[in-house]
Tab-separated table of C-alpha atoms and ligand atoms in Angstrom:
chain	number	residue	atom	x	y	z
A	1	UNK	CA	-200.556	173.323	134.752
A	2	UNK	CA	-196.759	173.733	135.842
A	3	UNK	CA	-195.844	176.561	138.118
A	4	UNK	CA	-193.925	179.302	136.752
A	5	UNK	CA	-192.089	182.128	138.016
A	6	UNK	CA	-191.344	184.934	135.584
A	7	UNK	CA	-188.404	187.049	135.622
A	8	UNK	CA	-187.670	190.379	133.840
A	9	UNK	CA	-184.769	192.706	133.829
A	10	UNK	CA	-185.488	196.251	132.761
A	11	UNK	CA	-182.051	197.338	131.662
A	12	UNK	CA	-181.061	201.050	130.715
A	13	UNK	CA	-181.315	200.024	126.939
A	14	UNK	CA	-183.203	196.508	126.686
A	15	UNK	CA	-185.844	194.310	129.009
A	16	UNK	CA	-185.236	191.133	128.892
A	17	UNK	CA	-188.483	188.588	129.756
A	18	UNK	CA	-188.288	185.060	130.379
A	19	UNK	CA	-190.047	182.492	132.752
A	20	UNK	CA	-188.896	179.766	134.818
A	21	UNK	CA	-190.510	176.196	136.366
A	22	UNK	CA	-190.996	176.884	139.984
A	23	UNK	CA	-189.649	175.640	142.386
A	24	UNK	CA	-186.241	176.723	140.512
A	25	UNK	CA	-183.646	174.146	140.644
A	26	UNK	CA	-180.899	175.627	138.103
A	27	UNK	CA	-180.606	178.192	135.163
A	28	UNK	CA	-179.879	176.142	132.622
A	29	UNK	CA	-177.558	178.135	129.590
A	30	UNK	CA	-180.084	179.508	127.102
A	31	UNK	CA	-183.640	179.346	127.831
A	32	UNK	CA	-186.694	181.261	125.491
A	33	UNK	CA	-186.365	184.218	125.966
A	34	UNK	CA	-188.265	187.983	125.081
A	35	UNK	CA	-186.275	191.023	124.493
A	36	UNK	CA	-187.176	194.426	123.233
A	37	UNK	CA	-185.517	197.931	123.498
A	38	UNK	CA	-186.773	199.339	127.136
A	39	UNK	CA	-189.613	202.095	126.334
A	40	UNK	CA	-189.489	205.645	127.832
A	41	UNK	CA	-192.774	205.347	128.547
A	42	UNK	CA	-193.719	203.140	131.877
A	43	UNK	CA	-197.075	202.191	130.993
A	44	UNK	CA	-195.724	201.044	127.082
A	45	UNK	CA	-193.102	198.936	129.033
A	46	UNK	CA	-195.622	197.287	131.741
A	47	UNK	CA	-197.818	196.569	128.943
A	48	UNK	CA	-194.849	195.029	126.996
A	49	UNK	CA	-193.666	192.934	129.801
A	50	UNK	CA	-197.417	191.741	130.152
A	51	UNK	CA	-197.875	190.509	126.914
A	52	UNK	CA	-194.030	188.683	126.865
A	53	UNK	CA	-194.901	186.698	130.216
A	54	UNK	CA	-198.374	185.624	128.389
A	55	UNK	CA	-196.742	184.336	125.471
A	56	UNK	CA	-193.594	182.667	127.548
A	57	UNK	CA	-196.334	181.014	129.870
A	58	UNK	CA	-198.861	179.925	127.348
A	59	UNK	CA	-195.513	178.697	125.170
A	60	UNK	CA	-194.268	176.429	128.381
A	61	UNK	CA	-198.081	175.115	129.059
A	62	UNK	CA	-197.386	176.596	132.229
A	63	UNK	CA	-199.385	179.106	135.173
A	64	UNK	CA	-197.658	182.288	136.816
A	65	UNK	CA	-197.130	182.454	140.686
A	66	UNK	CA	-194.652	185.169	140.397
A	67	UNK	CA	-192.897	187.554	139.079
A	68	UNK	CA	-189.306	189.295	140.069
A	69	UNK	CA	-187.954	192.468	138.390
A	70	UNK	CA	-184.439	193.811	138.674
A	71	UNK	CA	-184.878	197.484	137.893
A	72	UNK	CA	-182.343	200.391	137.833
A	73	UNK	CA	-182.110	202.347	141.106
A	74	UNK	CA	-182.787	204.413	143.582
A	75	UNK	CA	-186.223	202.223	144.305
A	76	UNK	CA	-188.580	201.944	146.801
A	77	UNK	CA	-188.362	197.976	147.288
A	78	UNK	CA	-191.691	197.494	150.043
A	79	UNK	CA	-193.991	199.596	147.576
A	80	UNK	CA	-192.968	198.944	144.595
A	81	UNK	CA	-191.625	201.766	142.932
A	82	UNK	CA	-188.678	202.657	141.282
A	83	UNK	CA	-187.601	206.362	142.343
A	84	UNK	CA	-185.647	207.266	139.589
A	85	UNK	CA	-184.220	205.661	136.687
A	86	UNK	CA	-182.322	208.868	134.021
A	87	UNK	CA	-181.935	206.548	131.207
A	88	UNK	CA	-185.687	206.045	131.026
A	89	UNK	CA	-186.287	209.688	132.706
A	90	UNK	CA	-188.635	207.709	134.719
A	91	UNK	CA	-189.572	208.864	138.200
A	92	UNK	CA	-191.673	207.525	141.038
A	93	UNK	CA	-193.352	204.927	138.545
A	94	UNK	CA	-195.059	202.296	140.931
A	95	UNK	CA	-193.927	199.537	138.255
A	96	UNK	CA	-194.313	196.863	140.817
A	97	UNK	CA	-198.241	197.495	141.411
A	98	UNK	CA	-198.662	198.128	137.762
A	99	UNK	CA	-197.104	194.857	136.318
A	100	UNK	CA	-199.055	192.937	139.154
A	101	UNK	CA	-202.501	194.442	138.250
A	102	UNK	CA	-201.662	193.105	134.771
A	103	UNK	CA	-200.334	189.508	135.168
A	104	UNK	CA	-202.020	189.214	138.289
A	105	UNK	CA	-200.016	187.456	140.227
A	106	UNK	CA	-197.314	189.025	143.053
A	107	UNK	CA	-194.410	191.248	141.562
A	108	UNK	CA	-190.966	191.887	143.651
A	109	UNK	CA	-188.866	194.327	142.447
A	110	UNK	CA	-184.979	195.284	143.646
A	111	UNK	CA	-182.485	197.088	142.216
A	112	UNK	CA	-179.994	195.358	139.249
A	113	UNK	CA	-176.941	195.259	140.984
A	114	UNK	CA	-178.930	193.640	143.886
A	115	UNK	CA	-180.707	191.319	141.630
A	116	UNK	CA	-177.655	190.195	139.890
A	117	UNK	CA	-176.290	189.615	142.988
A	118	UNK	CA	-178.734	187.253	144.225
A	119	UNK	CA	-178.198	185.405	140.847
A	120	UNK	CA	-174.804	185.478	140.744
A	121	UNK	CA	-174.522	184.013	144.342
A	122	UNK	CA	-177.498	181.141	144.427
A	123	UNK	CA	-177.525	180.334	140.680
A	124	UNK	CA	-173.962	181.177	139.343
A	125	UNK	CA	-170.394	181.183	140.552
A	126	UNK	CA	-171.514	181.123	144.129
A	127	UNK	CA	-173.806	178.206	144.145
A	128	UNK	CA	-173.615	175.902	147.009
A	129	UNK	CA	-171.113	178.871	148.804
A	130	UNK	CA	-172.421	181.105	151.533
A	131	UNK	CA	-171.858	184.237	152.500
A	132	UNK	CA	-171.339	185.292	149.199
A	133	UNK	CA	-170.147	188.396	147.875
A	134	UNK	CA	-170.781	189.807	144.702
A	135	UNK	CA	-169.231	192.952	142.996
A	136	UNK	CA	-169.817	193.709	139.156
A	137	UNK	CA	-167.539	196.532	137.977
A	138	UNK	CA	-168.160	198.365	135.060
A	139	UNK	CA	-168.613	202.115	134.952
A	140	UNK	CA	-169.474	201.774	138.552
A	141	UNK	CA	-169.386	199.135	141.172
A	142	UNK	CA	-172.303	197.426	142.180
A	143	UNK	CA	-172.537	194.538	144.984
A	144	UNK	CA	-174.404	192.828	147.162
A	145	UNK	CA	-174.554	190.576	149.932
A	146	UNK	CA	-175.699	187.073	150.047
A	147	UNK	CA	-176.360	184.633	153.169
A	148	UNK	CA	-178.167	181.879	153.310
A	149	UNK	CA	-179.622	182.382	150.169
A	150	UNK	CA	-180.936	185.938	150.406
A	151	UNK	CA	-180.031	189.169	150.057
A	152	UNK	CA	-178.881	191.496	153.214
A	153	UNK	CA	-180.835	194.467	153.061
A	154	UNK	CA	-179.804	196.140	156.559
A	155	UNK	CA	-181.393	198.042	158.506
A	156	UNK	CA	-182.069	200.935	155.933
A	157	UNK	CA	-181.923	199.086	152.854
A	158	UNK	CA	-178.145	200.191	152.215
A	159	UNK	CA	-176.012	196.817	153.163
A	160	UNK	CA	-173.303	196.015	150.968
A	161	UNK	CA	-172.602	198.687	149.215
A	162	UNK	CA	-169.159	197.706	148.313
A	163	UNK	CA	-168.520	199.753	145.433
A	164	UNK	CA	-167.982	202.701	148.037
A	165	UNK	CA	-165.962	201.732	151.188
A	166	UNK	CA	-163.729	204.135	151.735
A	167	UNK	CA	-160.155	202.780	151.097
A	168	UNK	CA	-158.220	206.259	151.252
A	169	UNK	CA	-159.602	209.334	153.110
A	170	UNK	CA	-157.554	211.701	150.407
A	171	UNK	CA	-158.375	209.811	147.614
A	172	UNK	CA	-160.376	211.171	144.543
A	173	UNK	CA	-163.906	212.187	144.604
A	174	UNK	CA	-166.416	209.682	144.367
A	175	UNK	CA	-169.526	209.787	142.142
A	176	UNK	CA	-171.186	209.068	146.268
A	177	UNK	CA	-170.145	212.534	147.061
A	178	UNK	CA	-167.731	211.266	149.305
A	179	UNK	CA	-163.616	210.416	148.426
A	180	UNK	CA	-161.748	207.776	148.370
A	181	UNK	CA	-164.287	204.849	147.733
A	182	UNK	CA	-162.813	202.114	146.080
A	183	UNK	CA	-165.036	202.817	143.282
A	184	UNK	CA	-163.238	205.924	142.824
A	185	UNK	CA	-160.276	204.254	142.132
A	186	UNK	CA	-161.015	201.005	139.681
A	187	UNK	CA	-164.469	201.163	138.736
A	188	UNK	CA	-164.457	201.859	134.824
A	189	UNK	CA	-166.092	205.701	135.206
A	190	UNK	CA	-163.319	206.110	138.026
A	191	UNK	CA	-160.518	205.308	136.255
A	192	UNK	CA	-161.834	207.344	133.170
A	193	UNK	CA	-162.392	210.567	135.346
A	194	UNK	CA	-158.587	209.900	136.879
A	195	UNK	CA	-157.212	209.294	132.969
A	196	UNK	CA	-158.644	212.820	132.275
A	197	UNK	CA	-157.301	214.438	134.884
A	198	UNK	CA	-153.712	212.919	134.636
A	199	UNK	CA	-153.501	213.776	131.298
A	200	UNK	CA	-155.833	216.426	130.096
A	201	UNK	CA	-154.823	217.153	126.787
A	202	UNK	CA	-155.879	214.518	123.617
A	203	UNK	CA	-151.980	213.672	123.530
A	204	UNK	CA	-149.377	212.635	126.092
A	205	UNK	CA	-145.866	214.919	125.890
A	206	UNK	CA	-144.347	212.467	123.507
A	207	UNK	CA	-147.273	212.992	120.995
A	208	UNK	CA	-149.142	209.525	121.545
A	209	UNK	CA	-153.020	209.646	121.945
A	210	UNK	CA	-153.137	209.927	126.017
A	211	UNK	CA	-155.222	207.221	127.885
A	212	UNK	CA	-158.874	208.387	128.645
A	213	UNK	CA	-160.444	205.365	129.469
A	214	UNK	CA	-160.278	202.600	131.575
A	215	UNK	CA	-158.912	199.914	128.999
A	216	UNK	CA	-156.940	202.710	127.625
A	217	UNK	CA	-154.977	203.253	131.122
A	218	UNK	CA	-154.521	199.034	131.476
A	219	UNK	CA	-152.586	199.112	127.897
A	220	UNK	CA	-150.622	202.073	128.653
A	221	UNK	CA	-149.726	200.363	132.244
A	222	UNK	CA	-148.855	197.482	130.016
A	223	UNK	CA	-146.570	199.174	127.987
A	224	UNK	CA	-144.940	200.323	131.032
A	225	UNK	CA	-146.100	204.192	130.906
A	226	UNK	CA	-145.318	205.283	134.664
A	227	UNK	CA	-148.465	207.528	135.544
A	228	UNK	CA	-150.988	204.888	134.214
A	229	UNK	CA	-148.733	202.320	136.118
A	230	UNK	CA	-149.875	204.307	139.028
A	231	UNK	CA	-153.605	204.509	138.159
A	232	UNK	CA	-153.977	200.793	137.703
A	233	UNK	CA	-151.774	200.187	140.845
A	234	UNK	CA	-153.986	202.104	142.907
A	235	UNK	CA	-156.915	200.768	141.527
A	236	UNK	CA	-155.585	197.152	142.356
A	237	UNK	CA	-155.161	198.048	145.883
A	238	UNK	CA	-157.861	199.558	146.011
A	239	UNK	CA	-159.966	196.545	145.118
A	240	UNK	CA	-157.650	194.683	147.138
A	241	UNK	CA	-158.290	196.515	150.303
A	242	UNK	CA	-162.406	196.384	149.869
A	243	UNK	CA	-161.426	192.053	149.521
A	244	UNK	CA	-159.637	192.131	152.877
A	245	UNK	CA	-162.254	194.638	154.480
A	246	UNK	CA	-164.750	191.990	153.581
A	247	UNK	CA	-162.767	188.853	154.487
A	248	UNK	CA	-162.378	190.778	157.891
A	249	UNK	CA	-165.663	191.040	158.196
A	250	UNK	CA	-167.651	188.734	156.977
A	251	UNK	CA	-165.429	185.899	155.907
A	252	UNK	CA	-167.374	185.299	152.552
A	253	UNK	CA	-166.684	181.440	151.503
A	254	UNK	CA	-165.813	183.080	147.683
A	255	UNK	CA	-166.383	187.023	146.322
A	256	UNK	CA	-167.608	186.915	143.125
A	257	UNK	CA	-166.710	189.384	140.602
A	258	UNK	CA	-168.711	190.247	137.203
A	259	UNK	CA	-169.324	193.533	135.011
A	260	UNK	CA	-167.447	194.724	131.967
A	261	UNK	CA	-164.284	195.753	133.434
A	262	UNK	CA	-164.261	192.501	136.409
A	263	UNK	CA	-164.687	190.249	133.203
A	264	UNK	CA	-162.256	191.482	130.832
A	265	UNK	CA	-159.643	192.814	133.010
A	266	UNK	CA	-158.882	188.881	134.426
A	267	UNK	CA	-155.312	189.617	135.837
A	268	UNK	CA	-156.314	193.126	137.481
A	269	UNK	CA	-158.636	190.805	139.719
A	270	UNK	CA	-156.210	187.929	140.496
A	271	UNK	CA	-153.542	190.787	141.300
A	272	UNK	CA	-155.888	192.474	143.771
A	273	UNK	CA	-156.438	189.330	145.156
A	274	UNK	CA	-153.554	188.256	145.737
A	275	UNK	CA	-152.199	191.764	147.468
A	276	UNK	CA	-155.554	191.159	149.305
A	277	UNK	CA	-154.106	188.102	150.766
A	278	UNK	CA	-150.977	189.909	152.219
A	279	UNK	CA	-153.379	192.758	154.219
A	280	UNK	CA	-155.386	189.830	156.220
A	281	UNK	CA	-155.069	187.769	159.135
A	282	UNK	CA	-153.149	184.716	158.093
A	283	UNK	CA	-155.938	182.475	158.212
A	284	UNK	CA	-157.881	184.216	156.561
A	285	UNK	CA	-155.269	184.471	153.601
A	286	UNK	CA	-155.778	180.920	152.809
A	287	UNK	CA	-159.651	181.406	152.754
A	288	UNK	CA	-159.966	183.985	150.377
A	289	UNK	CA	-161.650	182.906	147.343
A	290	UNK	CA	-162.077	185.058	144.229
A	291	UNK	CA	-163.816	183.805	141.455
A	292	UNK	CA	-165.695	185.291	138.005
A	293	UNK	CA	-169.314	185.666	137.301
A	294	UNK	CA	-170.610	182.858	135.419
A	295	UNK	CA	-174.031	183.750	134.113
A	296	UNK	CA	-172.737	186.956	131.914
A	297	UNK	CA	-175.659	188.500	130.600
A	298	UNK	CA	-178.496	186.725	132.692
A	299	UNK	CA	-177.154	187.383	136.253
A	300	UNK	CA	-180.258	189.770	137.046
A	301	UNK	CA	-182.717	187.543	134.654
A	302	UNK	CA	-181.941	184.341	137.654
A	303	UNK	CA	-181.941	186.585	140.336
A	304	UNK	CA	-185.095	187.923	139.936
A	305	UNK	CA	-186.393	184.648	138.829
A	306	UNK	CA	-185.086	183.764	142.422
A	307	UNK	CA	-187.057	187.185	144.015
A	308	UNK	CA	-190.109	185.605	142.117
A	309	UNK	CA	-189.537	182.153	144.116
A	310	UNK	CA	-188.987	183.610	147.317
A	311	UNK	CA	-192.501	185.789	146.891
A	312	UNK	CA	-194.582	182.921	146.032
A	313	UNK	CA	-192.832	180.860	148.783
A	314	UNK	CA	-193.886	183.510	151.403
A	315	UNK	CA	-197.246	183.650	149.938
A	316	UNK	CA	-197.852	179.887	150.177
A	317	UNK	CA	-198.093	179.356	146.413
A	318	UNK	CA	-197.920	175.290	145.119
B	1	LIG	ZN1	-168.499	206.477	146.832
């Protein structure tokens, strides 16, 4: 029977399940592939995951080794356990343990930004570069950290946190607590929360609908309003600044950028990297690469595919 790693991505809305030939050598486009809306209840969902891996494995003729699971955060990656997830009101649910008692076979479990990450860099738009960076920006900014081949934890599980370097010590409050973090300024939940504040009524003086979200403060910028101007400025330098920072310090060979608002919003990226390329050391300038996610929707489906591979790797399976 062929080895198989499976790899499952419990989203806020859907899980996706799907399994991959170990050792994994790509991530080919569209593979089979199990989805279903993510159940409140953790049990229903471990049970659902179960019986998806079953039919994916008895479908490919193949044998588990594996599985990796990119879950929403705060989790508890050694044990197992995600800490808290709202969407699914879901808290300290050992998910790890569970789904391993039922496929029997090993279970890793990290966090989706994380995951995605690892995906993004080994399988994606970083492939074949290292360090890689990866940011996905959508209501907030997510990242992590790749080198050779594996994801920087640190020394208390809190490495790359991109999303919330701290690119101007006055700078708006951060969902962190703190202010200033770049995703203050241009994730898509930061620029909402500045659109509100700028212009807190439902219409701007000259009676037009006034921007309240992020897409609505690009087109406004576009159309050359002067306080969205500003917002979208700002956000641009600050994603600029957290490129340099990194550059500076780590000297990633490319920073790869996914999420809603990193996808669709292609010339707010190129235009913080190129201001990016003005606040560096001139040899670094020419080094800076910026590129776009290129697995859209299955980023945390490879990476954990990839967390599956490393676990049966470290346990000395086939
Ligand atoms: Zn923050």
């Amino acid at each position: 029977v062929r080895p198989l790693v499976g790899a499952v991505d419990i989203g806020a809305t859907k899980t996706l399940v799907t399994v991959s030939p170990y050792p994994i050598e790509s991530w080919p486009a569209s593979r089979p592939m199990v989805r279903f809306a993510t159940p409140r209840d953790p049990v229903a969902c471990v049970e659902r995951i179960g019986r998806a891996l079953d039919l994916l494995a008895g479908r490919e003729m193949g044998a588990l080794v594996a599985v990796g699971c990119g879950t929403p955060g705060p989790l508890d990656r050694e044990r197992g356990i995600v800490i808290h997830s709202p969407n699914q009101a879901w808290r300290d649910i050992p998910i790890g343990p569970w789904l391993s008692e039922r496929v029997r076979v090993p279970v890793a479990i990290d966090d989706d930004a994380r995951t995605g990450a690892l995906g993004e860099a080994v399988l994606g738009a970083g492939a074949g570069a290292d360090p890689v960076v990866y940011l996905t920006i959508s209501s907030g900014i997510g990242s992590g950290l790749v080198l050779g081949g594996a994801l920087v934890a640190g020394a208390h599980g809190l490495a790359g946190e991109v999303g919330h370097l701290v690119v101007d010590r006055r700078g708006p409050r951060c969902t962190c607590g703190n202010r200033g973090c770049i995703e203050a300024f241009a994730s898509g939940g930061g620029l909402a929360r500045r659109a509100r504040r700028a212009w807190p009524r439902a219409t701007t003086v000259d009676g037009r609908a006034a921007p309240h979200s992020a897409a609505d403060v690009f087109r406004a910028a576009r159309l050359g309003d002067p306080e969205a101007r500003r917002l979208a400025d700002e956000a641009a330098w600050a994603l600029a600044l957290g490129f340099a920072s990194l550059a500076a310090v780590l000297d990633p060979e490319v920073i790869v950028v996914g999420g809603s608002v990193g996808l669709a919003r292609r010339s707010f990226v190129r235009r913080a990297a190129a201001l990016a390329r003005h606040r560096v050391m001139r040899e670094s300038a020419g080094a800076l690469r910026v590129t776009r996610a290129a697995l859209g929707g299955a980023s945390v489906l490879a990476g954990a595919a990839l967390l599956a591979g490393y676990l049966a790797s470290e346990e000395g399976v086939a």
